[in-house]
Every structure is written in structure tokens, then in C-alpha cells.
CSV table of C-alpha atoms in Angstrom, one decimal:
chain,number,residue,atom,x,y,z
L,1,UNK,CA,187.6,49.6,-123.7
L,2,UNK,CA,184.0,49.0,-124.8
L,3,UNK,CA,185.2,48.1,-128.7
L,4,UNK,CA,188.1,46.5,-128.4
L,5,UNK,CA,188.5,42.9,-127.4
L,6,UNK,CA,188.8,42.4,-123.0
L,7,UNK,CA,190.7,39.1,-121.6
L,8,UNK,CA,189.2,39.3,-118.5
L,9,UNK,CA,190.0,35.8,-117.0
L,10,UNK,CA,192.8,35.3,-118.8
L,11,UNK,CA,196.0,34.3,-117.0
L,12,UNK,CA,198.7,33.9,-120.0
L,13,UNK,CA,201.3,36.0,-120.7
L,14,UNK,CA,199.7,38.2,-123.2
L,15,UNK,CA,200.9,41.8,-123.5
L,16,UNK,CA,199.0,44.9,-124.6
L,17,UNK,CA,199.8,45.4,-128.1
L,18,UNK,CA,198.2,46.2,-131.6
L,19,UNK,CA,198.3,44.9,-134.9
L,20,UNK,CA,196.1,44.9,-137.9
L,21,UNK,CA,193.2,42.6,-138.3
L,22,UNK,CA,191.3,41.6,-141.3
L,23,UNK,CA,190.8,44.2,-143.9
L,24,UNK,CA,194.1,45.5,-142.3
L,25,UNK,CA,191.7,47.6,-139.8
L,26,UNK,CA,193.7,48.3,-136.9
L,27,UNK,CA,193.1,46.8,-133.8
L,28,UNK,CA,194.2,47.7,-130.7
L,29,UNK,CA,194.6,44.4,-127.9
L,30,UNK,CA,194.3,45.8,-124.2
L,31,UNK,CA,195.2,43.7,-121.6
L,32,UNK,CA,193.4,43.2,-118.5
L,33,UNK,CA,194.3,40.9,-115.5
L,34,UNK,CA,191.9,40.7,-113.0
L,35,UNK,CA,193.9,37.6,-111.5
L,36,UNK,CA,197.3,39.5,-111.6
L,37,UNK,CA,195.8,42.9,-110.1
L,38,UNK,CA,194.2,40.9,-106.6
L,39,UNK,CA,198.0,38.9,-106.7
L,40,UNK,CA,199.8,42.1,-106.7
L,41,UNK,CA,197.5,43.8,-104.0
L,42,UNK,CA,197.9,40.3,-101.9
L,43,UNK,CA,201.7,41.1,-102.1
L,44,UNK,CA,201.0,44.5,-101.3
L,45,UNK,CA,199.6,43.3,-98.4
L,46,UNK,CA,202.1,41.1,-96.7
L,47,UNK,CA,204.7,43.8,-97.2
L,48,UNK,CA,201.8,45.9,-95.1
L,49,UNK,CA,202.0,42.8,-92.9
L,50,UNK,CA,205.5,42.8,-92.3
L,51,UNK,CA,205.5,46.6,-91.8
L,52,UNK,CA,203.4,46.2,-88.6
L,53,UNK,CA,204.5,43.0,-87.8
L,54,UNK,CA,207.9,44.5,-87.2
L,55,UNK,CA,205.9,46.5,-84.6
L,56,UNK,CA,204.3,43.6,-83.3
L,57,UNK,CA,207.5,42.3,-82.3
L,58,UNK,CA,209.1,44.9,-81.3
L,59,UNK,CA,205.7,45.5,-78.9
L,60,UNK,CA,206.8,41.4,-77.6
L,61,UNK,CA,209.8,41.6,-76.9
L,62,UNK,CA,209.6,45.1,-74.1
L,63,UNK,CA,206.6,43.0,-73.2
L,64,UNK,CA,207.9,40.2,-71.7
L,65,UNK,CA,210.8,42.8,-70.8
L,66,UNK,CA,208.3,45.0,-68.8
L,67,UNK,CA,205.1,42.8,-67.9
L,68,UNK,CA,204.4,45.1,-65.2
L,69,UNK,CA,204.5,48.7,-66.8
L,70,UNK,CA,202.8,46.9,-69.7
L,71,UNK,CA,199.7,45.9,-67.5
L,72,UNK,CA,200.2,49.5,-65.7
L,73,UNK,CA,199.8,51.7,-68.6
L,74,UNK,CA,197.1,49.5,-70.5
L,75,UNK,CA,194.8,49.9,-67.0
L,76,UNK,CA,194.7,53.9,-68.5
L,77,UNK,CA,193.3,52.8,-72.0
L,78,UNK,CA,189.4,53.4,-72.3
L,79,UNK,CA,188.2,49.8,-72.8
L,80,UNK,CA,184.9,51.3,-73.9
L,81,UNK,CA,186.6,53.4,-76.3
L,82,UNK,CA,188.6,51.0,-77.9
L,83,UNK,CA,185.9,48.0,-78.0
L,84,UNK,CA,183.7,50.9,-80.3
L,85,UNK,CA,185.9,50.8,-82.2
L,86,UNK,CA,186.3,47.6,-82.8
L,87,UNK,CA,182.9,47.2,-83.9
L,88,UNK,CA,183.2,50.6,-85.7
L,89,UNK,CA,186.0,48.9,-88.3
L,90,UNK,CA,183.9,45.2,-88.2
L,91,UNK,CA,181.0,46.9,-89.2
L,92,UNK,CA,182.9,48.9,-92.3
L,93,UNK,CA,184.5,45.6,-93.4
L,94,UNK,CA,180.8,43.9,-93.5
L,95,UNK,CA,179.5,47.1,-94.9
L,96,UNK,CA,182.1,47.2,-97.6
L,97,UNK,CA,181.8,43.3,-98.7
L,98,UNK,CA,178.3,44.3,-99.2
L,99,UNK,CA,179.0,47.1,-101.3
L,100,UNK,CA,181.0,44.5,-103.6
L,101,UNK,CA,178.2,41.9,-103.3
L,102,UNK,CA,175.5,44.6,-104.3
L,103,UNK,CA,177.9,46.0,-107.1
L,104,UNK,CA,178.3,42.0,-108.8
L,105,UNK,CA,174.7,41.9,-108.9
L,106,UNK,CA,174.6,45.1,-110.5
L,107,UNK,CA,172.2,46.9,-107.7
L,108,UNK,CA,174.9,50.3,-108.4
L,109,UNK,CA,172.8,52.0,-105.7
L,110,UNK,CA,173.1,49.8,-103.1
L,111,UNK,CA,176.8,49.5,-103.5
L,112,UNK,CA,177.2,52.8,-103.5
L,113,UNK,CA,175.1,53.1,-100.4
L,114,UNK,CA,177.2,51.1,-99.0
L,115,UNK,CA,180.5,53.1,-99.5
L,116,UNK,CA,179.0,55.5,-98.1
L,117,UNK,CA,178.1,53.7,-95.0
L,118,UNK,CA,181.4,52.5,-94.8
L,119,UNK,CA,183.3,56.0,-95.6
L,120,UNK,CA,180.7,57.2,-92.2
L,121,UNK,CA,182.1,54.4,-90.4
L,122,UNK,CA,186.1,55.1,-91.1
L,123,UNK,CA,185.1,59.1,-90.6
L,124,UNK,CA,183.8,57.5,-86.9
L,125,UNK,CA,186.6,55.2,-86.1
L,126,UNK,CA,188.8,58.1,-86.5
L,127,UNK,CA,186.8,60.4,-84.6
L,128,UNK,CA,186.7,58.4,-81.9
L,129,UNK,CA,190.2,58.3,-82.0
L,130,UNK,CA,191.0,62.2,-81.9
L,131,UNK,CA,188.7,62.0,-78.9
L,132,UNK,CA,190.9,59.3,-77.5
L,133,UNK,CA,194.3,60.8,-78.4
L,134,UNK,CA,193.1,63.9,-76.6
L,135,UNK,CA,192.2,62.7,-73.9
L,136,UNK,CA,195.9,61.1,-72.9
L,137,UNK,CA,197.0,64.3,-74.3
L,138,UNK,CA,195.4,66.4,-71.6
L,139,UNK,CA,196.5,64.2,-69.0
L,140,UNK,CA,200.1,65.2,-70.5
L,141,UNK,CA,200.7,61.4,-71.6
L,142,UNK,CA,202.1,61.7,-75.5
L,143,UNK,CA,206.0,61.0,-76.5
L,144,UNK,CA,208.3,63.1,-75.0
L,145,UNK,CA,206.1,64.7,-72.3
L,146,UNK,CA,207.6,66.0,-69.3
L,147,UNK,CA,204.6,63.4,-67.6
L,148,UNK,CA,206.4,60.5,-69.2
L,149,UNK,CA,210.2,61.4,-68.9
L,150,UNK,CA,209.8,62.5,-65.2
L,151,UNK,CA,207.5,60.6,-63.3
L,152,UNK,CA,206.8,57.3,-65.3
L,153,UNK,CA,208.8,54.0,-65.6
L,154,UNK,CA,210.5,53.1,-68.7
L,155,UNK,CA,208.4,50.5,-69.4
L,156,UNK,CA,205.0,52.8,-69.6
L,157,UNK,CA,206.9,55.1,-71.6
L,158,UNK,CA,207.6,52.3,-74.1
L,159,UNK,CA,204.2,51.5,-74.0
L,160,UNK,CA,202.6,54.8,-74.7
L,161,UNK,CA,204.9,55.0,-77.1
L,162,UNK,CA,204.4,52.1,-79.6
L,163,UNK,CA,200.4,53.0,-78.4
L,164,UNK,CA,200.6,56.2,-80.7
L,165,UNK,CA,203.0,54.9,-83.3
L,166,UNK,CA,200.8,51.9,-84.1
L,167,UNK,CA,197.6,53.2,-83.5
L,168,UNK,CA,198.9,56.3,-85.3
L,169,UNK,CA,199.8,54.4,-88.1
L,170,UNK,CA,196.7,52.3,-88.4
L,171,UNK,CA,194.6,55.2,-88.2
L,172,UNK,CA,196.7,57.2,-91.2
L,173,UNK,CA,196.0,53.7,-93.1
L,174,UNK,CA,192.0,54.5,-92.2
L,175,UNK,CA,192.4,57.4,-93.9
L,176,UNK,CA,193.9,55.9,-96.8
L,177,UNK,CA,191.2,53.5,-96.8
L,178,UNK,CA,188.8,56.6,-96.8
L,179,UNK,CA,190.4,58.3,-99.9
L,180,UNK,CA,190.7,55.3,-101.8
L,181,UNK,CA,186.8,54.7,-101.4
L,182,UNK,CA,186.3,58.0,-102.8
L,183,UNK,CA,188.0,57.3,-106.1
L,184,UNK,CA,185.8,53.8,-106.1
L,185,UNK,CA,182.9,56.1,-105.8
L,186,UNK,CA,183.3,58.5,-108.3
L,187,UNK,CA,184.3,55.2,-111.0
L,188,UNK,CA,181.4,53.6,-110.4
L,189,UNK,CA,179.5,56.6,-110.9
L,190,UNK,CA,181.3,56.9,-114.0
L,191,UNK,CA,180.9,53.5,-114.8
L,192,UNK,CA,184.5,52.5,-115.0
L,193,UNK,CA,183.8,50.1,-111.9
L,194,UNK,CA,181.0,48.2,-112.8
L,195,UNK,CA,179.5,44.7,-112.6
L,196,UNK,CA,181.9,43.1,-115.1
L,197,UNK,CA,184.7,45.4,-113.7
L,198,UNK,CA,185.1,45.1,-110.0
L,199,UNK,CA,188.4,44.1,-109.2
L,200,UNK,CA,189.5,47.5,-108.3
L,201,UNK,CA,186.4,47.7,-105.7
L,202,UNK,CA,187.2,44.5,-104.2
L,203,UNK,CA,191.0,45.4,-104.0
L,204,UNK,CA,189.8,48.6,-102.3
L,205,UNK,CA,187.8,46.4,-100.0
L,206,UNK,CA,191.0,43.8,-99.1
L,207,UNK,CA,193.1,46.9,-98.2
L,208,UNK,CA,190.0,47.8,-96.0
L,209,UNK,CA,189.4,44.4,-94.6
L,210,UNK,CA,193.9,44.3,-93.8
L,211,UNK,CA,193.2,47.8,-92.0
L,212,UNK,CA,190.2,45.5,-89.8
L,213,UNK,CA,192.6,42.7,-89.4
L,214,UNK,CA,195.6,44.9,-88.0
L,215,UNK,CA,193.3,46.7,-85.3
L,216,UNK,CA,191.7,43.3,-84.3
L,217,UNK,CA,195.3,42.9,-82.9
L,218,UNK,CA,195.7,46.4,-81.8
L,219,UNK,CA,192.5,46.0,-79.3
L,220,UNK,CA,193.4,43.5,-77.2
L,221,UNK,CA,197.3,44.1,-76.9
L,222,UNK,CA,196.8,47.5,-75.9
L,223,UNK,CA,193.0,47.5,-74.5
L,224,UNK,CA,192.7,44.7,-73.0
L,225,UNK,CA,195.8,43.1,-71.1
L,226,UNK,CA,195.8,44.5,-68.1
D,1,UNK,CA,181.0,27.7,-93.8
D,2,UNK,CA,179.5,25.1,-95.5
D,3,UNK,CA,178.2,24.2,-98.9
D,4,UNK,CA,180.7,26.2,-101.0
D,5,UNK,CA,183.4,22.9,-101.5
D,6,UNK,CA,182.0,23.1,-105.4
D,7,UNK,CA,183.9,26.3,-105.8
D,8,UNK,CA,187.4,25.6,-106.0
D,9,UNK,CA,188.1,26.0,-109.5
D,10,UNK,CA,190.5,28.5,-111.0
D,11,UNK,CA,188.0,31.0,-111.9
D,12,UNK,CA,187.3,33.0,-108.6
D,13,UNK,CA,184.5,34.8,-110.2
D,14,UNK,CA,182.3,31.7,-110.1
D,15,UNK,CA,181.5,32.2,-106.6
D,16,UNK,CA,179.1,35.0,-106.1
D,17,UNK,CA,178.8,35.9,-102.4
D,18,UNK,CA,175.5,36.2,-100.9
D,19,UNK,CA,174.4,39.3,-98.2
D,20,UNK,CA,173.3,36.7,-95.7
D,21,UNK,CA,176.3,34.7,-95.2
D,22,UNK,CA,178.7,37.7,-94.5
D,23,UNK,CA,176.2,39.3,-92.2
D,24,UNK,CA,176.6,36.0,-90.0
D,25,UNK,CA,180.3,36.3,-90.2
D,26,UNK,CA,179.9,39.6,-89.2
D,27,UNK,CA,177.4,38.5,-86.2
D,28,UNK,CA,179.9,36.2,-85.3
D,29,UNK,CA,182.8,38.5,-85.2
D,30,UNK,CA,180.3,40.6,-83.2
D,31,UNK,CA,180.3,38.0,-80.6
D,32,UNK,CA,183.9,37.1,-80.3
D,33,UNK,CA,184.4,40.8,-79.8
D,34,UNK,CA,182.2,40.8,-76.6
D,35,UNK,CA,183.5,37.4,-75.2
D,36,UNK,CA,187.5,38.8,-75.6
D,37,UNK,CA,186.1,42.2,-73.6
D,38,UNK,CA,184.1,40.3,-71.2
D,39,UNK,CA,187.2,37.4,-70.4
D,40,UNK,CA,189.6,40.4,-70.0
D,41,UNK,CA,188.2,41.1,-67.1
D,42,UNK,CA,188.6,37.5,-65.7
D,43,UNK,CA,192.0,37.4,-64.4
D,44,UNK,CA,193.4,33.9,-66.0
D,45,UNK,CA,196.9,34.7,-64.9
D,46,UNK,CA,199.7,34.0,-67.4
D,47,UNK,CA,196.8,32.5,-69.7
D,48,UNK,CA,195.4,35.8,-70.3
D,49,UNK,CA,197.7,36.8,-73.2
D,50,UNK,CA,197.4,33.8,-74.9
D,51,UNK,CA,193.4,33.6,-74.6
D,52,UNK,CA,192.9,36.8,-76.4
D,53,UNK,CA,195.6,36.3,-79.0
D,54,UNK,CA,193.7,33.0,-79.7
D,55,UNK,CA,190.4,34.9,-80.1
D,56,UNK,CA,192.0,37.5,-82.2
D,57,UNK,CA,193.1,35.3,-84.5
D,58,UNK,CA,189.7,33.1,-85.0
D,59,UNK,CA,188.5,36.4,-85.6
D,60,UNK,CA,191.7,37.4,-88.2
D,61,UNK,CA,191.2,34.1,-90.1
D,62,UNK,CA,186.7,34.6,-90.2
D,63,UNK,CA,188.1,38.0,-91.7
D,64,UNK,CA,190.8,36.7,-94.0
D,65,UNK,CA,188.9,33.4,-95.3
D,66,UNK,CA,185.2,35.1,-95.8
D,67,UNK,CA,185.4,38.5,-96.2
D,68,UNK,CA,188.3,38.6,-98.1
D,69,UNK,CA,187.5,35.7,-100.2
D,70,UNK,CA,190.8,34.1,-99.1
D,71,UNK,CA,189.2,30.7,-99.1
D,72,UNK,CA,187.6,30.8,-102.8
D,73,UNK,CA,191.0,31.8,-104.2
D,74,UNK,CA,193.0,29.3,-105.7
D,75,UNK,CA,196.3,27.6,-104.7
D,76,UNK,CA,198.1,30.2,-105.5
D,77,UNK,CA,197.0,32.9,-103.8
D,78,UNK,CA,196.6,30.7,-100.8
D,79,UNK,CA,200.4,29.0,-100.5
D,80,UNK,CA,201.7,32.9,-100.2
D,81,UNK,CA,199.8,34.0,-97.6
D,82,UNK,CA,200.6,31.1,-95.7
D,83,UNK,CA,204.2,31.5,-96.5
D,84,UNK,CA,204.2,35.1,-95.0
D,85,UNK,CA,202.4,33.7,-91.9
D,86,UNK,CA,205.1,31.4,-91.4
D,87,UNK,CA,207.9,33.8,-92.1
D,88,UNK,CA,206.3,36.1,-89.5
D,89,UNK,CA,205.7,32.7,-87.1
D,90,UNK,CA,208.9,31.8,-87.4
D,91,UNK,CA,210.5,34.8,-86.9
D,92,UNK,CA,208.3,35.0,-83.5
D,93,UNK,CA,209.4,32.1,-82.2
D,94,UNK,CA,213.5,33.0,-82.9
D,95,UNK,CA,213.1,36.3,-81.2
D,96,UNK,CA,211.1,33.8,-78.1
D,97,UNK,CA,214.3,31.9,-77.4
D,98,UNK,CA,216.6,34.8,-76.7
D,99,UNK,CA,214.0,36.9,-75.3
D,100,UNK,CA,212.7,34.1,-72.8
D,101,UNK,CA,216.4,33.2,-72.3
D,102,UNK,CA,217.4,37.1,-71.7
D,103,UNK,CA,214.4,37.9,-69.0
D,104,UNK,CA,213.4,34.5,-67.4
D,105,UNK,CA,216.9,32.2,-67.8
């Protein structure tokens, strides 16, 4: 990329393409759209929106079904646990802005630090978690248990379900989160993400931030109302 | 919060976040974290729900506006997250009707 000609804030219509120039040397146009890659993740992100907010709902609606069960089975969640946690992911999402921050002002150490930090933090949250899961595990309280099926109401069984199907599939988007911080590493080793070129870091860091967002739901609907 | 009105031009990159701003953001996410723990444990009756929900999402929109830079991004970027908000809003309120109408009616 370094010889050729880089639109980077350039929001036309251009397409890659090549041509000859003067002295019919060939030249070879890339395109970059730092504008259109954050739009696109921004889509990305409402259809990850939508994908839990269909489990949102559907957590609503056997809510107001089952108010009691609800309050019931949430007494059983490890407040503690949970509010960890909470500042576990907050932490990352600060941690990883900062990594952006240091990167613009070219301090690559820093920002790399500060993957780091936040990698340690993801690695934690989901830690914590395995702890967690266990936990109701040993007390025989995961789908399909004979606990569940035999001696609980429907509603509690409801609830402990969407619990691990939502918390599940937050914490598989942690470790998304985690892998995709290990590519930005490597590229801004490489130099690939740098100063200039960042918009894959910060994209990184708004699926990190939507991962934040979802479990700053999570917390209180399944922590906390009791 | 405050002082950044000059940066709503097109060009996102003009606005070069500082460390100290997001660490208060964070400091204040901080604290809304230990009031939602600490009023769960106050029972506010049927209030209870809506009282963390509201907290959640002062701390969703602190999130979405600073950290994810929602609120230096231009119109654009803006009018479609605020059209999938409402999409999911209204499709909240819908399923409300029949659901309140089902288990309370």
C-alpha cells in the first residue's frame, strides 16, 4: 500500500482499479473506506442486536408469565459473581478505547499494552464464568437435569434455561472478542494497524464495547431481580 | 460531556479522544454499577424492574455515545442506530399489549 495512492476519507464511489499514468507507467488505485468499513460493522451490529434482542423478548414475555419462578430462580444467582463481572467487561471496554487512543497517538506500546490488559480481562470474565456455570452444575441445575424436570416449576426451568443460552452465547462472543484482539495484535506488530490505519482496531473495539453493552443487560435481568 | 460541539463535521477522524475523559466515563459506569447492586436490594415493589432497566440503559447509552464514538459520528451513522432502537422498541411494546392482555386482562 505504501506506493500507491490511499483515499482514506474518501466517501465516493470509487472502485479499486488500475490504469496507466503518465509515461504509461502502470498504476495500480486501491481503495480504502475507512467510513464504509465502521458502517458495515455498525450493521453488523444491529443484526447482533436483534439476535439477542429476540432473546430479550422472549426472556419478557415468560417474565411477566412467571414473575414468581423468575424472582425464585434469580435468588440462586451469585450477585457477587455476576457484579465482577460486570466490572471485569467495563474495565476491558475502557482498557480497549485506550488501546485505540494510545495507538492514534502513535504510543504502539501502550496500545499494545493495552490489548493485552484487555485480552487478561476477557480471559477473567470467562473464568469467572466456568466457576459460575459449575457451580449450578454441581447443584444439578443445567438444561435437562433430572433437578429441573423433577422437582422445579416450569417457570425456573425457563429461567435457567435462557440463563445458559444467553450467558452462553454472550460469553462464546467474549471469546470471539478474544481471538479478534489477537489478529489486532499481531497487525500492529506488523504494522498493518497503525496510526494512520486504525479502523480495523477501533471496529475490533465496537464489537468489544456491543459484547459490554449486551451483559450490562444480562446483569441485572438475571442478577439482580429478585 | 462537554466542550466537543466543534466536532460534528463529516470527518470523524478530527476528534482525537483523550485518556482522561474515557477514564471518567468509565468511573462513572463504575458507580452506576454499585448504585443498580446496592438498589436491588431495596425492595421497590413493581418499580424494581423498571429502576434497573433505566440504569442499564444510562449506562448502555455512556457506552454507546463515548466509548463507541457514537456521538462524533455523523448523521448517518446515527439515524440507523436509532432506527434499530426503535424497531426493537416498537416491537417491545406490540408483544406488551397481548402479553399484559394474556396474563393480567
Amino acid at each position: 500500500m505504501s506506493t500507491t495512492s490511499v483515499d482514506a476519507h474518501e466517501h465516493s464511489n470509487n472502485h479499486a482499479g488500475h490504469g496507466y499514468g503518465d509515461n504509461n507507467q502502470l498504476y495500480v488505485h486501491f481503495h480504502r473506506d475507512d467510513y464504509g468499513s465502521k458502517f458495515g460493522m455498525w450493521l453488523f451490529l444491529f443484526t447482533e442486536v436483534l439476535l439477542f434482542g429476540g432473546l430479550f423478548i422472549l426472556y419478557y414475555g415468560y417474565r411477566i408469565a412467571y414473575p414468581h419462578d423468575y424472582h425464585n430462580a434469580a435468588m440462586e444467582l451469585n450477585i457477587v459473581m455476576g457484579a465482577v463481572n460486570t466490572l471485569v467487561l467495563l474495565t476491558s471496554s475502557l482498557t480497549m478505547v485506550l488501546s485505540i487512543v494510545a495507538l492514534r497517538r502513535k504510543s504502539i506500546k501502550t496500545s499494545l499494552f493495552y490489548l493485552i490488559v484487555t485480552f487478561g480481562f476477557g480471559a477473567t470474565f470467562c473464568v469467572n464464568k466456568y466457576f459460575e456455570w459449575s457451580a449450578k452444575i454441581h447443584h444439578g441445575i443445567f438444561p435437562g437435569s433430572m433437578e429441573l424436570r423433577e422437582t422445579r416449576p416450569a417457570g425456573e426451568v425457563v429461567f435457567f434455561g435462557l440463563y445458559y443460552l444467553m450467558t452462553g452465547l454472550h460469553t462464546f462472543h467474549v471469546i470471539v472478542g478474544m481471538v479478534i484482539m489477537v489478529f489486532c495484535f499481531i497487525f500492529i506488530r506488523t504494522g498493518t494497524i497503525n496510526s494512520d490505519k486504525y479502523i480495523v482496531l477501533e471496529n475490533a473495539g465496537l464489537y468489544w464495547h456491543l459484547v459490554d453493552l449486551i451483559w450490562i443487560f444480562l446483569f441485572p435481568l438475571f442478577y439482580l431481580l429478585h | 460531556m462537554s466542550g466537543h460541539n466543534e466536532n460534528t463535521s463529516v470527518d470523524k477522524h478530527e476528534h482525537v479522544p483523550s485518556y482522561g475523559k474515557n477514564v471518567m466515563i468509565w468511573l462513572a459506569l463504575v458507580a452506576l454499577t454499585a448504585l443498580t447492586v446496592t438498589v436491588a436490594s431495596v425492595n421497590l415493589g413493581n418499580y424494581t424492574f423498571f429502576v434497573a432497566m433505566l440504569i442499564a440503559s444510562i449506562k448502555a447509552m455512556l457506552v454507546i455515545n463515548i466509548f463507541m464514538h457514537i456521538k462524533y459520528d455523523d448523521i448517518l451513522m446515527k439515524s440507523i442506530l436509532i432506527a434499530c432502537g426503535l424497531v426493537f422498541t416498537v416491537i417491545i411494546i406490540m408483544y406488551s399489549f397481548d402479553l399484559f392482555n394474556t396474563y393480567t386482562g
